Structures are given as C-alpha cells and as structure tokens.
CSV table of C-alpha atoms in Angstrom, one decimal:
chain,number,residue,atom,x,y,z
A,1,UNK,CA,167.1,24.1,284.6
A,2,UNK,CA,168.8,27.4,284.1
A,3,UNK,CA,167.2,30.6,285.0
A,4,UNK,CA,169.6,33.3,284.3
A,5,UNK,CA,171.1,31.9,281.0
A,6,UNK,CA,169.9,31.2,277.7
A,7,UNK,CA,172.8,29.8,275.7
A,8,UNK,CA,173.8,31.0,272.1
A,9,UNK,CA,173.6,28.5,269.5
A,10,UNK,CA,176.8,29.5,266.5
A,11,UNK,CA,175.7,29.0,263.3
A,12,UNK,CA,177.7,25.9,261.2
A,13,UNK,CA,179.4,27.6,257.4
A,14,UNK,CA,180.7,25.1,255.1
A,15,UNK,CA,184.5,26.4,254.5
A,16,UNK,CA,185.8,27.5,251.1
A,17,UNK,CA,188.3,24.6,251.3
A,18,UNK,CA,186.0,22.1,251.9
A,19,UNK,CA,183.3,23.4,248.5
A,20,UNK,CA,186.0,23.6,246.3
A,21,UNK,CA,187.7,20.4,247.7
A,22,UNK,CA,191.1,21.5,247.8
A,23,UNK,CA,193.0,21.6,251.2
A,24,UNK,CA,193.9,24.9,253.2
A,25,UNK,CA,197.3,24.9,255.1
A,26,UNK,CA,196.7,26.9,257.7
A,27,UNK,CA,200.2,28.4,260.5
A,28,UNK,CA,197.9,26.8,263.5
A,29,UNK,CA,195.1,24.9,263.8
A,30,UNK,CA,193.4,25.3,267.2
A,31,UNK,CA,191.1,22.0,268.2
A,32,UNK,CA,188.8,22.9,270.9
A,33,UNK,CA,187.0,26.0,271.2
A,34,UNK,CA,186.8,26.4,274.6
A,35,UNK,CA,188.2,28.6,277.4
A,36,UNK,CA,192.4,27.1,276.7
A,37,UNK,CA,191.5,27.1,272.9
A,38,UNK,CA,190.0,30.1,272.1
A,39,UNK,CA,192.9,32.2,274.3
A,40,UNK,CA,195.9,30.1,272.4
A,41,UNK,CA,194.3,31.7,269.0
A,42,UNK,CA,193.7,34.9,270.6
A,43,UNK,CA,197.4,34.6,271.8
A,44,UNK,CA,198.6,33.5,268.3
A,45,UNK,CA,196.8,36.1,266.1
A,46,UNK,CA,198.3,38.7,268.2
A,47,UNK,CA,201.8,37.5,267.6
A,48,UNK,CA,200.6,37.6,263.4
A,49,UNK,CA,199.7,34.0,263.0
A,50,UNK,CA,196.5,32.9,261.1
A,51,UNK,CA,195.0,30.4,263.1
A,52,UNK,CA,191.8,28.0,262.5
A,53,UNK,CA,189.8,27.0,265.8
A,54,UNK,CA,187.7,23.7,264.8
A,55,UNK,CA,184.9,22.4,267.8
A,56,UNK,CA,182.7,19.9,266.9
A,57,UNK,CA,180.0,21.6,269.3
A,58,UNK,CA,178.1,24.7,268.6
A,59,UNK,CA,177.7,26.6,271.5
A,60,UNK,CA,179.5,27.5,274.7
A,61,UNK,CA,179.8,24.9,277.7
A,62,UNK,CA,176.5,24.0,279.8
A,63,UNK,CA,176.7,24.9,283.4
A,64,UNK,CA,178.7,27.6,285.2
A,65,UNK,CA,181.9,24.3,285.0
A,66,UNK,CA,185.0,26.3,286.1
A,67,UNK,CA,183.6,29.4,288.2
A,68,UNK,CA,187.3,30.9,289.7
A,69,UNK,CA,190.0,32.7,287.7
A,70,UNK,CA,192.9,33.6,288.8
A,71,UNK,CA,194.6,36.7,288.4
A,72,UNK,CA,197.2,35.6,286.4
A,73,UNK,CA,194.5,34.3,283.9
A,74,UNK,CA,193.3,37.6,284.4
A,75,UNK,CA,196.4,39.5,283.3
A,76,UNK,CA,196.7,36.9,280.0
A,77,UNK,CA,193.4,37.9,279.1
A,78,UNK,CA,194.1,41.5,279.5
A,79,UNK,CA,197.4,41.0,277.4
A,80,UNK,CA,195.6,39.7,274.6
A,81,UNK,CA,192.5,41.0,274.2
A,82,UNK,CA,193.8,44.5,273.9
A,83,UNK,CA,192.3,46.5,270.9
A,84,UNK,CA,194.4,49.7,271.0
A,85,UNK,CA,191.2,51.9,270.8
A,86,UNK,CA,190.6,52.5,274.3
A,87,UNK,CA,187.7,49.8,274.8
A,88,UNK,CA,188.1,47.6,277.9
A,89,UNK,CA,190.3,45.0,277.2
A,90,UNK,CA,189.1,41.0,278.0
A,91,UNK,CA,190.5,41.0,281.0
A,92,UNK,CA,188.9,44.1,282.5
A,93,UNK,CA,185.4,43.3,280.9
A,94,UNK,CA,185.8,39.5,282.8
A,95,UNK,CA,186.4,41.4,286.1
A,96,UNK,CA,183.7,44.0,285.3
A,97,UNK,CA,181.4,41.1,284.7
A,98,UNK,CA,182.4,38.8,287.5
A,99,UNK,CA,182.6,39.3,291.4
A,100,UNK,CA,185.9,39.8,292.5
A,101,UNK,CA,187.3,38.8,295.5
A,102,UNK,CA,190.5,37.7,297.6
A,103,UNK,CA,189.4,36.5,301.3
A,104,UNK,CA,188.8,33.2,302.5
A,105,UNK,CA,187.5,31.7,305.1
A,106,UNK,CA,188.4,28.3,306.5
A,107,UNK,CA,186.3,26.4,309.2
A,108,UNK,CA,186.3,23.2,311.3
A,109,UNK,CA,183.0,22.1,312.1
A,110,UNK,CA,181.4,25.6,312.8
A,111,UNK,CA,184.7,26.9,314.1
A,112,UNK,CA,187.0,29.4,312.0
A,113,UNK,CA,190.6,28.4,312.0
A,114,UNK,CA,191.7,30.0,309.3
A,115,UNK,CA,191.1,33.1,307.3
A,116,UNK,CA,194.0,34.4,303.9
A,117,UNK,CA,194.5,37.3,301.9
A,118,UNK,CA,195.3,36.5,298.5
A,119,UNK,CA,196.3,39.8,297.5
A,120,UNK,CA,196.8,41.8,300.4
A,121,UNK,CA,198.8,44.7,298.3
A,122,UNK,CA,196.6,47.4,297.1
A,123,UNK,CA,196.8,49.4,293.2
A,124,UNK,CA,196.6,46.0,291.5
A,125,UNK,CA,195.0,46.4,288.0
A,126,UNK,CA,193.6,42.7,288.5
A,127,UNK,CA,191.8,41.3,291.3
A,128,UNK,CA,193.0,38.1,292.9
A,129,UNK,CA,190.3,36.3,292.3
A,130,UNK,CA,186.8,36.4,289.5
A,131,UNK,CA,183.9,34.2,289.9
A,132,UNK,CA,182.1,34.6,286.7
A,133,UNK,CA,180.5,31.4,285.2
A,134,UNK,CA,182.5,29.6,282.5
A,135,UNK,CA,179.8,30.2,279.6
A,136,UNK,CA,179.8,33.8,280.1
A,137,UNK,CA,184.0,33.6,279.6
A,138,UNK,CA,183.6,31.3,276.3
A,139,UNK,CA,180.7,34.2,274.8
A,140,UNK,CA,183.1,36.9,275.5
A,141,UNK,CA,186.5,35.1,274.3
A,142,UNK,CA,184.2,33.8,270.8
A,143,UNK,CA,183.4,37.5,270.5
A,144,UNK,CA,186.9,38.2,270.6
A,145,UNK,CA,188.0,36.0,268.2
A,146,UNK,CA,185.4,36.7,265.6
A,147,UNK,CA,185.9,40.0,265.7
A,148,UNK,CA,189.6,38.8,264.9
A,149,UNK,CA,190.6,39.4,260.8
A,150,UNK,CA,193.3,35.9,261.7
A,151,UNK,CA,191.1,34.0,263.1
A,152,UNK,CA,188.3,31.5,261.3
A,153,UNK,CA,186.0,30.1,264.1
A,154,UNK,CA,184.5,26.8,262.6
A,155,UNK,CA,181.6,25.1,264.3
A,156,UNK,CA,180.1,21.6,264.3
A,157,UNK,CA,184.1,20.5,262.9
A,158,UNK,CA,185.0,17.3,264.2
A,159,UNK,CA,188.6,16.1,263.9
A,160,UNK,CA,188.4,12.3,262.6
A,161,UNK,CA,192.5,11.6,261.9
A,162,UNK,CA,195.7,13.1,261.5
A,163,UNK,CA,198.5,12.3,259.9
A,164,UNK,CA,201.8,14.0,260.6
A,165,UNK,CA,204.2,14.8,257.5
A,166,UNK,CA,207.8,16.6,257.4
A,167,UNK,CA,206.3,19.8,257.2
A,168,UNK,CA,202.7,19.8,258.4
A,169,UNK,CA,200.1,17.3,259.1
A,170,UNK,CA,196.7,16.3,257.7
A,171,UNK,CA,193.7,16.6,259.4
A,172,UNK,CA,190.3,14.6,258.2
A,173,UNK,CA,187.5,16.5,259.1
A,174,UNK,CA,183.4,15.8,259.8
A,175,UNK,CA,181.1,18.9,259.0
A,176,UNK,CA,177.7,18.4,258.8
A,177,UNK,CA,178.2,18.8,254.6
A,178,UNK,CA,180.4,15.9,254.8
A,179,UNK,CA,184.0,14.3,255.3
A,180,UNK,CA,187.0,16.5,253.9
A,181,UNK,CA,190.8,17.2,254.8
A,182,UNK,CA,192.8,20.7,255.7
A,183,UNK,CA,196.8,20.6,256.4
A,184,UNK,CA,198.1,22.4,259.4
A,185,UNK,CA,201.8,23.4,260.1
A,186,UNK,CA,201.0,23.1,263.7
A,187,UNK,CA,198.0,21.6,265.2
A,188,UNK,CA,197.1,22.9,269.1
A,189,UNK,CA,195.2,20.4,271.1
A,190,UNK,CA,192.8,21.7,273.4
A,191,UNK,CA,190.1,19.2,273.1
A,192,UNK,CA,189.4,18.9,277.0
A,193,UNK,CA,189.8,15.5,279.4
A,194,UNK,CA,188.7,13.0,277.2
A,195,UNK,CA,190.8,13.9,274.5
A,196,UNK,CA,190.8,12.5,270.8
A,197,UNK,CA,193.9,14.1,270.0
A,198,UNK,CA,195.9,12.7,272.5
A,199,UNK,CA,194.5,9.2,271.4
A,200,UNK,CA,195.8,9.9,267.8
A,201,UNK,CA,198.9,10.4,268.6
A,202,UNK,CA,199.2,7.7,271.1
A,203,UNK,CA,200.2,10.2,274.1
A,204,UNK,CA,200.5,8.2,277.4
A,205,UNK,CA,198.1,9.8,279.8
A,206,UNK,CA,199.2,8.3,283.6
A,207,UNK,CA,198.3,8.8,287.3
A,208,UNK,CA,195.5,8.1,289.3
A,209,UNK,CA,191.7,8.5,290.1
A,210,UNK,CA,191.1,9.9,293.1
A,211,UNK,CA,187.7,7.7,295.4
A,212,UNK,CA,186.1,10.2,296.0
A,213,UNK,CA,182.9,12.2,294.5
A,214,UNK,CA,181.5,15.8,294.8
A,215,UNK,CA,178.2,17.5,294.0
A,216,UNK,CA,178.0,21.0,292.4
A,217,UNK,CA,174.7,22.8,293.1
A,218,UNK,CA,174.5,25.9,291.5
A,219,UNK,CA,171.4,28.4,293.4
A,220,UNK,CA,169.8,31.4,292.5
A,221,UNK,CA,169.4,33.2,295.6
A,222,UNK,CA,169.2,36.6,296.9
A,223,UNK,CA,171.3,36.9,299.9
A,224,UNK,CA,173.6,39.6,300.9
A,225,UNK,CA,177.2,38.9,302.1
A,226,UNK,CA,180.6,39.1,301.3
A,227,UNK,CA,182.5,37.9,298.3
A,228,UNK,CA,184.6,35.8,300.0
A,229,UNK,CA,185.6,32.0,299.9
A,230,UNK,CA,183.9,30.1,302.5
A,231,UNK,CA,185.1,26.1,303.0
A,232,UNK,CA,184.2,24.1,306.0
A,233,UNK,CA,185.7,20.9,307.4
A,234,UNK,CA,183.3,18.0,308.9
A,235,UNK,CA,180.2,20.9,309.4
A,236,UNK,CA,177.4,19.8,311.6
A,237,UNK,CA,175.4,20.2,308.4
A,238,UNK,CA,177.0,17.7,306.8
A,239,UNK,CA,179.1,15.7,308.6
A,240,UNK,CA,182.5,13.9,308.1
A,241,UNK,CA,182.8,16.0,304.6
A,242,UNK,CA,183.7,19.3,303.5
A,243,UNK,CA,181.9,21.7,302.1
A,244,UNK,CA,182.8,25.1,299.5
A,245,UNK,CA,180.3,28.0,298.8
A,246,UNK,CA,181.5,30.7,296.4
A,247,UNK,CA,178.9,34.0,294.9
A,248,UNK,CA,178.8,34.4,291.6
A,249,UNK,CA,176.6,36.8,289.3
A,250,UNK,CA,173.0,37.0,288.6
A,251,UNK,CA,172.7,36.3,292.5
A,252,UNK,CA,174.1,32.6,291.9
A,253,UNK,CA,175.8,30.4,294.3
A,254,UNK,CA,178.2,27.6,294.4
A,255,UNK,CA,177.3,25.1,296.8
A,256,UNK,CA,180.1,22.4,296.3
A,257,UNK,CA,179.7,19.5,298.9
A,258,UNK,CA,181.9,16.4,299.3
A,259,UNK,CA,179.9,13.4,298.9
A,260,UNK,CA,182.4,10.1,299.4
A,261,UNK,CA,183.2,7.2,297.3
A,262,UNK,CA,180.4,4.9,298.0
A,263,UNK,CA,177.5,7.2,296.7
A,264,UNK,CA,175.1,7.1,293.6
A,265,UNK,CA,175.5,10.4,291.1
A,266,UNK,CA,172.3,9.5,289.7
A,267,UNK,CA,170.4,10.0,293.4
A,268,UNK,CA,172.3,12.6,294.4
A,269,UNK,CA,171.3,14.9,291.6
A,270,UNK,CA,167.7,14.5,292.3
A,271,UNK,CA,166.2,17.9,292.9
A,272,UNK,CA,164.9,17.1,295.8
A,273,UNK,CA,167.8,15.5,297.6
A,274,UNK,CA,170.0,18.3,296.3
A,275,UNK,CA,167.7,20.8,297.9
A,276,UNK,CA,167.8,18.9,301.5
A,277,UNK,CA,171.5,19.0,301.1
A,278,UNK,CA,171.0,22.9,300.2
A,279,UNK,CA,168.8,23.6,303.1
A,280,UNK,CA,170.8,21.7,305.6
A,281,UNK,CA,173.9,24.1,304.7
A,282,UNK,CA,172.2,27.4,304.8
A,283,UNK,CA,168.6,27.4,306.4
A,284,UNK,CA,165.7,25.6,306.3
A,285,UNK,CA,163.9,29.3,305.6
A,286,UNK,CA,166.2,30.1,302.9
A,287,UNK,CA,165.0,31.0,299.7
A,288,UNK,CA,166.5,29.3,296.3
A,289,UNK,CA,165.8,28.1,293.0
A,290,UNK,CA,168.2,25.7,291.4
A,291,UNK,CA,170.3,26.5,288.5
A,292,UNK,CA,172.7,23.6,287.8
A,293,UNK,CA,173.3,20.6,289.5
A,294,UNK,CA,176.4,18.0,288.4
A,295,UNK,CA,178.7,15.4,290.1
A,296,UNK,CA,182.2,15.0,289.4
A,297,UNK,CA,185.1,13.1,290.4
A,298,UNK,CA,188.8,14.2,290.4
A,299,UNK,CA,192.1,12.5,289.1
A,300,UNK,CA,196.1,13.8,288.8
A,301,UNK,CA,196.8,12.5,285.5
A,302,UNK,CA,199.7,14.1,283.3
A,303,UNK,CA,200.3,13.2,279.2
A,304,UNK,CA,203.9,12.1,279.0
A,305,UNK,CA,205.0,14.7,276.3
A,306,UNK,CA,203.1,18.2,275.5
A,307,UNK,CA,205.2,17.6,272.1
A,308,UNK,CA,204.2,15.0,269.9
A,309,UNK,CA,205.6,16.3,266.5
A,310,UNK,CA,203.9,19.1,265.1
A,311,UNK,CA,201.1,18.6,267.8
A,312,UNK,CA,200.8,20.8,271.0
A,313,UNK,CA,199.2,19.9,273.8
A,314,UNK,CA,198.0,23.4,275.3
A,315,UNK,CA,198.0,24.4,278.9
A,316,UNK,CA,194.8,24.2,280.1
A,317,UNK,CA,192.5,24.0,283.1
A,318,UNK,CA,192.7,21.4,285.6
A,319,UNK,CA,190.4,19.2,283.8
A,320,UNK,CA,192.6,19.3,280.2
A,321,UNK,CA,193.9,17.3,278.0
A,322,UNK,CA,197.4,17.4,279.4
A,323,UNK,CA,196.6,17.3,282.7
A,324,UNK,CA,194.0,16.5,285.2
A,325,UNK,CA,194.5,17.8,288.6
A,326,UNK,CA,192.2,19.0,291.6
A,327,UNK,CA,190.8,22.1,291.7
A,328,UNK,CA,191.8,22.3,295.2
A,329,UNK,CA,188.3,23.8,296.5
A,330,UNK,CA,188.2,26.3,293.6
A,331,UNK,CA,187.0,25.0,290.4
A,332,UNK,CA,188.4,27.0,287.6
A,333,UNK,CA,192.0,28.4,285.6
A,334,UNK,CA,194.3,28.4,287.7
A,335,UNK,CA,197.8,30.2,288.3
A,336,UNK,CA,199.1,26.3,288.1
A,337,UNK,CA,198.0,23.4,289.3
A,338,UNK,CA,200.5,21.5,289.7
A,339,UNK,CA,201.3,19.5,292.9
A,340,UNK,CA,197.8,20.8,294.9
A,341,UNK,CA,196.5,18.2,297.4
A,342,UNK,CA,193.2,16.6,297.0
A,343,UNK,CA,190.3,17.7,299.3
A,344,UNK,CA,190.0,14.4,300.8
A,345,UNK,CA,193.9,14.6,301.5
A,346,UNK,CA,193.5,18.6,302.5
A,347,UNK,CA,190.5,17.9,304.9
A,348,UNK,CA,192.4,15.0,307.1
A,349,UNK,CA,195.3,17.4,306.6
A,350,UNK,CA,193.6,21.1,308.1
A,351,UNK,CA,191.9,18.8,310.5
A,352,UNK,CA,194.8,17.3,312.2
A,353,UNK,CA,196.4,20.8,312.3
A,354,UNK,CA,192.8,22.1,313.6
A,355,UNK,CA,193.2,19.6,316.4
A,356,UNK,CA,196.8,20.3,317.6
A,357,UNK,CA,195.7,23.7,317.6
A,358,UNK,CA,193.1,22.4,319.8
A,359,UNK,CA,195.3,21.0,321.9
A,360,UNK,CA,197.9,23.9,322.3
A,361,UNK,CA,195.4,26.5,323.2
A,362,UNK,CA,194.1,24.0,325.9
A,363,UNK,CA,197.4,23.6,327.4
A,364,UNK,CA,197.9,27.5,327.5
C-alpha cells in the first residue's frame, strides 16, 4: 500500500563461525535489530566492545510503527553516532530528516482547552519532538552500524536456545544454511513484545491488557499547516472517542482514532471504511491516498527482572520486551514511559476537568 517507501531487503552471509563449525564468543550479542537493538550496539562499540546483532528478519519494520521521538532519544543518538569527521552525527541527520516540533493542541469536542510547550527555551541543539517514520530511523541506524569495524550485522539469524554457563552462554542458531551455535559473554535482548528471549529464560511478564482498540491510518496528503500535535476529546466527527493527528515527511499523516473494545480489526481496516473515518475527521473534499493502515491494542506489562544472568533485557520502546506501556497519544521512543495513563483513562480524565472548567467560567 505504500507510496513513498520502497523497503530495502539486507542480503543473508553465512558467518565464518558457522562454515568452519567452530563457535565464536563474542563481548555482546545483540538479538533484535531494531530501533532499541541496533542503538545498544551502536552504544557498545563506542565504549570498545565487539558486538554481534542477530534478527531473524531481513529488512527494516513495515509501516511508519513508532512515528515520535523524543529529544532525549534524540540526544542518545547524537551521542553515539558521532564520527569525529565533521559529518552530521545520527541525531542531527534524524532531525534533518524528520519534522520537528514542540506544540500541542488539546480539544474537547471542537473546543480547545488546552494548548503546551514542550520546549519552550530557545538554543536547544535538539528539538523536542521528531516525527520521522520508524523504517527510515532503522535504515539510518543499520547504516550506522555497518559502517561500524565492531559491529557484525547478521540477517535472517534466528535464536532457537540458550543455555547460560559460568562465563558465557550458548546460543543455537537458524540461518537459512542451517542450525549451528555461537557463545556470548553477554546476550542483549531486544527481540520486541512477543519476546523469545524472555520465554527462554522464563522472565515473568505481568500486568494487564487494556479493552480497548485504536486504528492507525497513515495518508499521503498535501495540506499545509503547522507541525504541531493535534488530539481531540469526543469530536463531533467521531463521537464518544478521541482522536490524534501528527505530520510526518513525504506529506504523510497520522490519523490515530480510538475505536472501543467491541469492534472488528478486520472491518475496520477495510479501505473503504478507513477512508469514511478519514473523511469524516478532515473534509469530505480533502484529498488523500492511503499509506498504512493497522489496529493495535495497548497493555502495562513489566518483566520481573531486566537481569536474568548474563541476559539483558534492554530499554526499549513502549511496545518492548521489558515493558509494554501506552504511548500516551504519541506512538514512538520515549523520554520514559513509565506510569503514563491510558487514553481511555486520559479522555474521561481531560473531560471531567474540561467540564469543571465549564462550569467555572459559567459561574464567572
């Protein structure tokens, strides 16, 4: 469905170790080459390590998935993916690339109610806020770490087992050549929500699921206004839900609406039922082609231990191994994540304080 992205496909190389048959031990293996993954080994080569990253996939993720980064994110990125010969480090390339911006907008119905700054001082080298689509962060952080002399980037590697010793553990690993082991002293997991590493080592993974479902629809559309976050509470468009619109580049747009418990994912992504919904928000004589269209629920879930032996569980995105948490109306890395409300609990929330405010002004 995309129309401004064609996605790279990494080409699979069987590994010395695995020819000859004799196992590697490697300072850090890295599982999970995606946006938590790929920064840990970053992280780790500049600090002298030799890492491994192993992802059983061969490409980056489909659809734009985690859109908002955070300036702290920001400032990791431009930390690490510093070269020392006056190129633009990751972090200013990602804010090049993206579309910065640090207002938001809050309504209530079609009333404003509330508008914040989120970086109201000026001379920042980061913005507060980058909307830049999650496969053009994974291209740009895999370009990184090829590029790095301690890093080896292994496609279309599936970890199968581990078993932890003294000193280091042993990984069994699927390649398309075959079935063969490597040894790690210490073993990052970053292998995303649904986690194989965690079930290895038999990491508890409570909380709760939260009843409640929202569609992503991502646009191409050619409209000009502000960067700026725009959220509204019971609109007349769509009522008794909330609703989130963010820009990104290539003139896409975010549409995120709340869609309740009791609906089917499978109808709601029909094209054409996405579109009314899409229409109904922002004109019936609005132009728009659609890019990317998923539904997701949310859940707080937390592993028991980020230790388990010489296995790390990395901090990651809300959606991560070790955690789970809402995205609080901006899906992406945050500055933390911890303890943030779910939309359905926000929207009863702003609207009872939208009401007393009501109320008071009425009085007065």
């Amino acid at each position: 469905m995309l129309k401004t992205y064609t996605w790279p496909k990494y080409a699979y190389r069987q590994s010395d170790e695995q020819r000859s048959g004799r196992p590697a031990r490697h300072p850090v293996v890295v599982v999970g080459a995606g946006p938590i993954g790929l920064t840990a080994a970053l992280d780790c080569a500049r600090r002298g390590l030799d890492v491994l990253i192993v992802d059983d996939n061969d490409t980056v993720s489909v659809g734009s998935r985690a859109v908002c980064y955070a300036k702290r994110p920001l400032e990791v990125w431009d930390r690490i993916g510093r070269r020392g010969d006056g190129t633009p480090t990751l972090g200013e390339r990602m804010a090049e690339r993206g579309v910065s911006w640090k207002l938001g907008r809050v309504y209530f119905r079609d009333e404003p109610v509330y508008t914040f700054d989120l970086l109201p001082e000026a001379h920042h080298k980061m913005p507060a806020m980058v909307n830049l689509q999650q496969y053009h962060l994974e291209e740009m952080l895999v370009a990184a770490c090829e590029a790095n002399p301690r890093i080896d980037l292994r496609w279309k590697h599936r970890v199968l087992s581990l078993a932890q010793r003294d000193d280091h553990i042993v990984l069994q690993v699927e390649t398309p050549d075959g079935i063969f082991c490597t040894e790690a002293q210490w073993v990052v997991a970053c292998d995303g929500a649904n986690s194989e590493l965690r079930r290895m080592v038999g990491a508890g993974f409570s909380g709760q699921f939260f009843q409640d479902r929202f569609l992503i629809a991502d646009i191409v559309m050619k409209r000009d206004m502000p960067a700026e976050r725009r959220f509204w509470f019971d609109p007349p468009f769509h009522r008794g839900q909330s609703v989130l619109l963010h820009k990104q580049p290539d003139d896409v747009w975010r549409v995120d609406f709340q869609l309740g418990w009791d609906t089917d994912p499978e109808v709601e992504k029909q094209p054409e039922r996405v579109r009314e919904r899409v229409r109904a928000a922002l004109g019936e004589d609005v132009e728009f082609e659609l890019e990317w269209v998923s539904v997701y629920q949310f859940a707080c879930r937390r592993i028991d231990r980020f230790r388990h032996g010489r296995v790390l569980f990395a901090r990651a995105r809300p959606t991560s191994s070790r955690r789970r948490a809402a995205p609080a109306g901006c899906i992406g890395t945050p500055c933390s994540a911890s303890r943030r409300p779910s939309r359905s609990r926000a929207r009863s929330s702003t609207a009872a304080g939208c009401r007393r405010r009501r109320r008071t002004r009425a009085r007065r």
